[in-house]
Amino acid sequence: MAPYRILSLDGGGIRGLLTAIILERLETAVPGWLDRADLLAGTSTGGIIALGLAHGLSPADLRALYEKKGRDIFDDTWWDDIVDIGKLAGADYDNRNLAKLLKNIFGNTRLRDLKKKVLIPAFDLDNENPNASKRSWAPKFFHNFPGQDSDGDERTVKVALYTSAAPTYFPSVDGYIDGGVVANNPGMATLAQSQDARAMRNPPGLDEIALLSIGTGQSLVRIEGKDLDWGYAQWAKPLIDIMMDGVGGVSDYQCRQILGDRYCRISPIFKPNRTIPLDAVNKIPELAAFAEKVDISGAVRWLRQSWN
């Protein structure tokens, strides 16, 4: 029996360029493997890539998007810094350029119009439930599977903006923020979705699933000191990165334990003392050069053995 094939893509801002280049290289090595994917999942920048692939864009198209338009997305003007009192109030960037770019790509398409099934995490800051005992914030996983909980009517542009609204970097959108706060690596979420009998008439067994997970590069970051007596000001910025890296590692562990050799993870590690932040558009050439040298031989072998 053919496997149920899942591609899962991490968040990481401009580091999505690394993902796009790795996908491009894998497609060259194993032509047509992407066409056989049953489910495309992605968080934040990975969500934009997943939606782009499901819309019909190629990895080369997505690579060009990052290389040519990345600086426009993370465009911080002097006026914005004044309004935001430097970086003390307000997001680092507005999302108007990103929204315009996404509109040019997706137009008015809705999730139901996409050529592939997708799963896109976001986080709802207020579910606005009329029942006060149920009103709260909560994770939200947008998908275009059939069923009563389908999000097929949602506009693709909006979902892309929801999943990529990283706290402190971009403002929230319609009450949603970046899915990276709960599932920066959405691999485990894809396994849960694949087992949903409401959306899948015949859910695949876990032994029938092949899952390829691609990260956006790991920086060897650390916080030295054994007894940190920090408050809000000290924890605010690193806490975002800690949460996103931490939840990604949990998902990797869970998927590896559940799927064994039916799971493959590509998660390149940057050189020591080399950090590439989510908005490091000045490092696009360096990031592209790094991506071209990532060893994908293991993933190529895995695709040939497990994806067909």
Tab-separated table of N, CA, C and O in Angstrom, residues 75-87 89-94 96 169:
chain	number	residue	atom	x	y	z
A	75	ASP	N	10.929	45.634	6.201
A	75	ASP	CA	11.339	47.003	5.902
A	75	ASP	C	10.964	47.886	7.083
A	75	ASP	O	9.791	48.188	7.301
A	76	ASP	N	11.965	48.291	7.852
A	76	ASP	CA	11.733	49.100	9.052
A	76	ASP	C	12.115	50.546	8.758
A	76	ASP	O	13.291	50.868	8.594
A	77	THR	N	11.135	51.424	8.678
A	77	THR	CA	11.397	52.821	8.346
A	77	THR	C	11.728	53.630	9.603
A	77	THR	O	11.374	53.254	10.728
A	78	TRP	N	12.375	54.757	9.402
A	78	TRP	CA	12.704	55.619	10.533
A	78	TRP	C	11.439	56.155	11.189
A	78	TRP	O	11.378	56.317	12.404
A	79	TRP	N	10.396	56.393	10.394
A	79	TRP	CA	9.153	56.905	10.947
A	79	TRP	C	8.488	55.857	11.837
A	79	TRP	O	7.950	56.182	12.904
A	80	ASP	N	8.555	54.605	11.420
A	80	ASP	CA	7.981	53.534	12.224
A	80	ASP	C	8.693	53.436	13.567
A	80	ASP	O	8.063	53.218	14.607
A	81	ASP	N	10.010	53.622	13.573
A	81	ASP	CA	10.762	53.581	14.826
A	81	ASP	C	10.356	54.717	15.751
A	81	ASP	O	10.286	54.547	16.974
A	82	ILE	N	10.073	55.890	15.163
A	82	ILE	CA	9.640	57.019	15.983
A	82	ILE	C	8.285	56.734	16.608
A	82	ILE	O	8.068	56.912	17.811
A	83	VAL	N	7.348	56.260	15.778
A	83	VAL	CA	6.003	55.955	16.265
A	83	VAL	C	6.037	54.880	17.348
A	83	VAL	O	5.288	54.931	18.337
A	84	ASP	N	6.908	53.886	17.166
A	84	ASP	CA	7.010	52.774	18.115
A	84	ASP	C	7.938	53.072	19.293
A	84	ASP	O	8.199	52.181	20.107
A	85	ILE	N	8.426	54.306	19.391
A	85	ILE	CA	9.369	54.702	20.446
A	85	ILE	C	10.567	53.760	20.420
A	85	ILE	O	10.870	53.055	21.396
A	86	GLY	N	11.212	53.757	19.262
A	86	GLY	CA	12.304	52.812	19.068
A	86	GLY	C	11.715	51.428	18.930
A	86	GLY	O	10.948	51.171	18.038
A	87	LYS	N	12.023	50.530	19.838
A	87	LYS	CA	11.444	49.186	19.832
A	87	LYS	C	10.754	48.876	21.162
A	87	LYS	O	10.511	47.719	21.502
A	89	ALA	N	7.660	50.051	22.048
A	89	ALA	CA	6.215	49.905	21.865
A	89	ALA	C	5.937	49.670	20.393
A	89	ALA	O	6.543	50.294	19.532
A	90	GLY	N	5.016	48.768	20.115
A	90	GLY	CA	4.688	48.482	18.719
A	90	GLY	C	5.595	47.425	18.124
A	90	GLY	O	6.738	47.230	18.553
A	91	ALA	N	5.072	46.723	17.116
A	91	ALA	CA	5.851	45.693	16.437
A	91	ALA	C	7.002	46.304	15.647
A	91	ALA	O	6.955	47.478	15.258
A	92	ASP	N	8.041	45.506	15.412
A	92	ASP	CA	9.200	45.994	14.663
A	92	ASP	C	8.832	46.409	13.246
A	92	ASP	O	9.407	47.347	12.690
A	93	TYR	N	7.881	45.676	12.632
A	93	TYR	CA	7.513	45.927	11.240
A	93	TYR	C	5.994	45.928	11.100
A	93	TYR	O	5.293	45.246	11.856
A	94	ASP	N	5.496	46.688	10.128
A	94	ASP	CA	4.087	46.504	9.795
A	94	ASP	C	4.001	45.395	8.745
A	94	ASP	O	5.014	44.944	8.231
A	96	ARG	N	2.078	45.470	5.883
A	96	ARG	CA	1.451	45.906	4.633
A	96	ARG	C	2.168	45.356	3.409
A	96	ARG	O	1.522	44.922	2.450
A	169	TYR	N	7.580	41.097	16.124
A	169	TYR	CA	8.030	41.375	14.758
A	169	TYR	C	6.909	42.005	13.926
A	169	TYR	O	7.134	42.972	13.196
